[in-house]
Each structure stands twice: as structure tokens, then as C-alpha cells.
Amino acid sequence: MTNGEPSQVEERELTYTDERRPHLGGAAPLRHMDGAATKSDGAGEAVGPRDKQLFDIIETIPVMAWTMLPDGSNAFANRRWAEYCGLSRQDTVGSGWQAAIHPEDAEQYLHKSRESLATGEPFEGEARFRCAADGGYRWFLGRAVPLRDDQGNILRWYKILTDIEDRNRAEALLAGENRILEMVAKGESLPYILDCLCLLVEEHTRDALTAILLVEDGRLRHVGKPSLPPAYVEAVKGKIAVGPKVGSCGPAAYFARQVIVSDITTDPSFDELRDVLPLFPSLRAVWSTPIMSSEGKVIGTFAMYYSEPRSPSARDQEIIEQITHLAGVAIQRAHLDRDLTLREAKIRRLVDANIIGIFIWEVEGGILEANDAFLRIMGYDREDLAAGRLRCTELMPPEWLEGDVQRGPEYVRTGRLHPFEKEFFRKDGSRVPVLIGLADFEESGRQGVAFVLDLTERKRAEDELRASEELKRRIIESSRDCI
């Protein structure tokens, strides 16, 4: 084959299962992209595709394919390599291909390659390779296997590079999303979570600055804003209203749809912010997307800023959709926590005000907590409560138990009982009339809260009124007898 003519040789092909199987193959000289045959030293290291059809397959497969000499130097690279990296045949041969590796990945990738060459074991490694079209880097998975002769000597290496950039980004984004959800579950502060969410996007998009704004009283306020110029945030503070013509976030929240401003300098939506924009010429494009609650209400917006006119790609839209969903989860959880805190504070103020007796009960009959008003009504003190001497079942006179049984189905159905009158035993054995209402804390109904109003004064007033009415009746009847 030194004269460039095809030949037939018996080779042992190394498969991915490391099995060697003999085959008789017609081999044509390996030709570079310009069609010139490569040279062979007789050892077979330059043997190439059998015919044009095989060569065409190698040139058109959706991966970058190489052949390497036993020492690892490049002997051939297909057209896809040249189109991606922009390296010519002369630039690629030998070790020239290494110029395309990202500097941060070169050491570990080449170290793995040298180990594989030294041991003869198949190679597998990941690294970023530079794209000639935009100067950026993408992640590739490199795999190489050796072709051996009958004596086990390596004749050449076959290598492919498979683009795994999208896979790596998806995995990294998913891992980031899981971290955000963990923060939400742990109750981290909303500004911190939203800052982390913005940084997650900025890690996976090129040249973007991001922000998350919350809807508050008809306006939008920056909350997540880790990379935005603080002066810009301060300059637009209070100026972004939820409306059809205020920047991009205002209309996005107003119309509940995405607003793309590819060039801020010419878009009329930013007319009301013209006094601010000259201070920040690096902000040229912005895409704003509404953040929706589970009820379909706009609760915020997610904005991506760029330093040059630009519109979102399909991948950008995928990221935006994921991030707005996560932001919605975080914001709604924060709103829920805030509402619960406010509600608990109101309940605590009610409990501490001691206007009405309140106690927390458990289904086994114990009273777990009570305010001073309830203890005063019942004649007990904190020591009695701590010692467990207050139990619902021991406070109720037997004749009232039947009424409680009758009210049972209502409680099971609704989880609460509307206020009703009954009596309790006080610590000294006397009875106290009360008005009581109950509600459970959870679906299981194992714990709940009761509100107790002392009716002693009302009952006394009612008794006095009845006595007065009886006295009036007797007086009237006596007067009639006298007449």
C-alpha cells in the first residue's frame, strides 16, 4: 500500500467489549480532506477506509472522528473536526489538535490520554474544545480504542469526540434546581434564594445579568439582583409600575405574558425610564417573563439583561421556563410562611391578651398548653399544667358527656365545633358555666385548640333577671287580688 493502491489484509478488530475478531478487509489508503493519500510505513498505521462509501460515512457521522498513530499523534481527522475547531490538516496533525482544548481541561485530559497510550487500555475523558464559529467552548466526551495486529501490537487508535454540552448543562441545571428546592424546604430567606436562582441562570447563559422582581402594591421591586449594578437598582426604585408602558417588566406583569425588548435604546416601552438609561449604557436588551402563582396570578417577573441587542433562543426559553417555575415555588412558599407567621402572631396576641380562655388539647384528653385566662377560669396554676393535672376528660361533669357524643359527627365531618354551652369542674370542685368552641390543627384531628368564655357573670345576670321578672309577676298578681 506504499504506492497508494488498495490491498487486502487480515486484521484483528478491537470491539468495545475488548473482544478481538479477525476479519478480511479491503483497505484503501487513508486520505485527508483534500483527497490526498496519507503515507504508510508498512506497519499499517495509515490504513484508512476501504472505499469511498466508507470514507463518506466517516466524513458525515455526527461526531468528530480521528485516527492516531501508536504514539498518540494525530494522523487523520474528519471534516466535522475541521468545521468545528477551524484547524486545518496541517494544524491538526501530530499534537497540533491540543490547541483546541480549554486550558483548564488540558492537563487532566492529556494525562488520561498518556495513561491510555502507556497501558493500551481504551481511553475515555471529557474536556471542553473551542468552537471556531464563536470562540466559545463546548464539552465533549472523547473515546478511543486501539487496533492491534496478531501479536497484540497497536497499529493505530480510533477516536471519536461526542458533543455532551447540552447534557452537561441539563445535569448542572438540574443539580442547581435541586439546591434551590433544598433552600426553599429549609426556609432560607427569599432574597437569598432568588439571588442564588439568578446566579444559577448566569452560570448557564453567556453574558447575561438577571433579576427577579416582586409585585407589591401595583409596583415591581427588585429582590433577586446579584449582578445588576446597585446604582441601576436604586435609580429605578419605585418607578416600575405594573402597567402597559413601563419598561419590560411592567408590561410583562400587566399582560401576564413575556415581553422581549431586543434593543432598549429604540423601544418605546422605556420612554419613562430615558433619564436613567444613559447612566447604564451596558444594558441594551432585556427579556421579561411573568412569574405566576399556582392560582394563575402574577406574583413577580424574571428579567434577563444583555449588553447588546439580542433575542432569546429556544434554549434560552427552556431555561426561562424552568427558572420562572422555581421562582414561583420559592415566592409562594415565602408568602405562605409570611402569612403563617402573621397568623401565629395574631393568635399569640389573642392568647397573651387573656381576654378569653384558650387551651391546646390532644385526642388522648391531655391539655398541652393554656393561657392565664383559662387557668384563672378553672382555678389552676402553671404548676398544675406542667404536672399534667389538667385533663379534658376529668373537667367535664358526667351529664354533659351525652351532648359531646351527639356533637361528634359534626366534629369528624368539619374538624371544628361551633360554640356551645357546657360546664367544667373547677379545681375546688365547683362548677363553672362556659361557652366553648373547638377546632383541630390537622386532618388526623389528634390535636386542636379550644376557646373558652366564662359565663358565670352572664348566668348570674340571667338569674337576677329571672328573679326580678318573677318578683314583678308576683307583685302584679298581688295587686290584682287586692283590687
CSV table of C-alpha atoms in Angstrom, one decimal, residues 341-354 358 360 369-372 382:
chain,number,residue,atom,x,y,z
A,341,THR,CA,-46.1,34.0,60.8
A,342,LEU,CA,-48.6,36.8,60.8
A,343,ARG,CA,-51.5,34.5,61.7
A,344,GLU,CA,-49.5,33.0,64.5
A,345,ALA,CA,-48.6,36.4,65.8
A,346,LYS,CA,-52.3,37.4,65.8
A,347,ILE,CA,-53.2,34.2,67.6
A,348,ARG,CA,-50.3,34.8,70.1
A,349,ARG,CA,-51.6,38.3,70.8
A,350,LEU,CA,-55.0,36.9,71.4
A,351,VAL,CA,-53.7,34.2,73.7
A,352,ASP,CA,-51.5,36.6,75.6
A,353,ALA,CA,-54.2,39.2,75.9
A,354,ASN,CA,-56.1,36.8,78.2
A,358,ILE,CA,-57.6,29.3,75.3
A,360,ILE,CA,-54.5,23.3,73.3
A,369,GLU,CA,-50.9,24.4,76.8
A,370,ALA,CA,-53.2,27.0,78.2
A,371,ASN,CA,-53.2,30.8,78.7
A,372,ASP,CA,-53.6,32.5,82.0
A,382,ARG,CA,-48.9,26.8,85.8
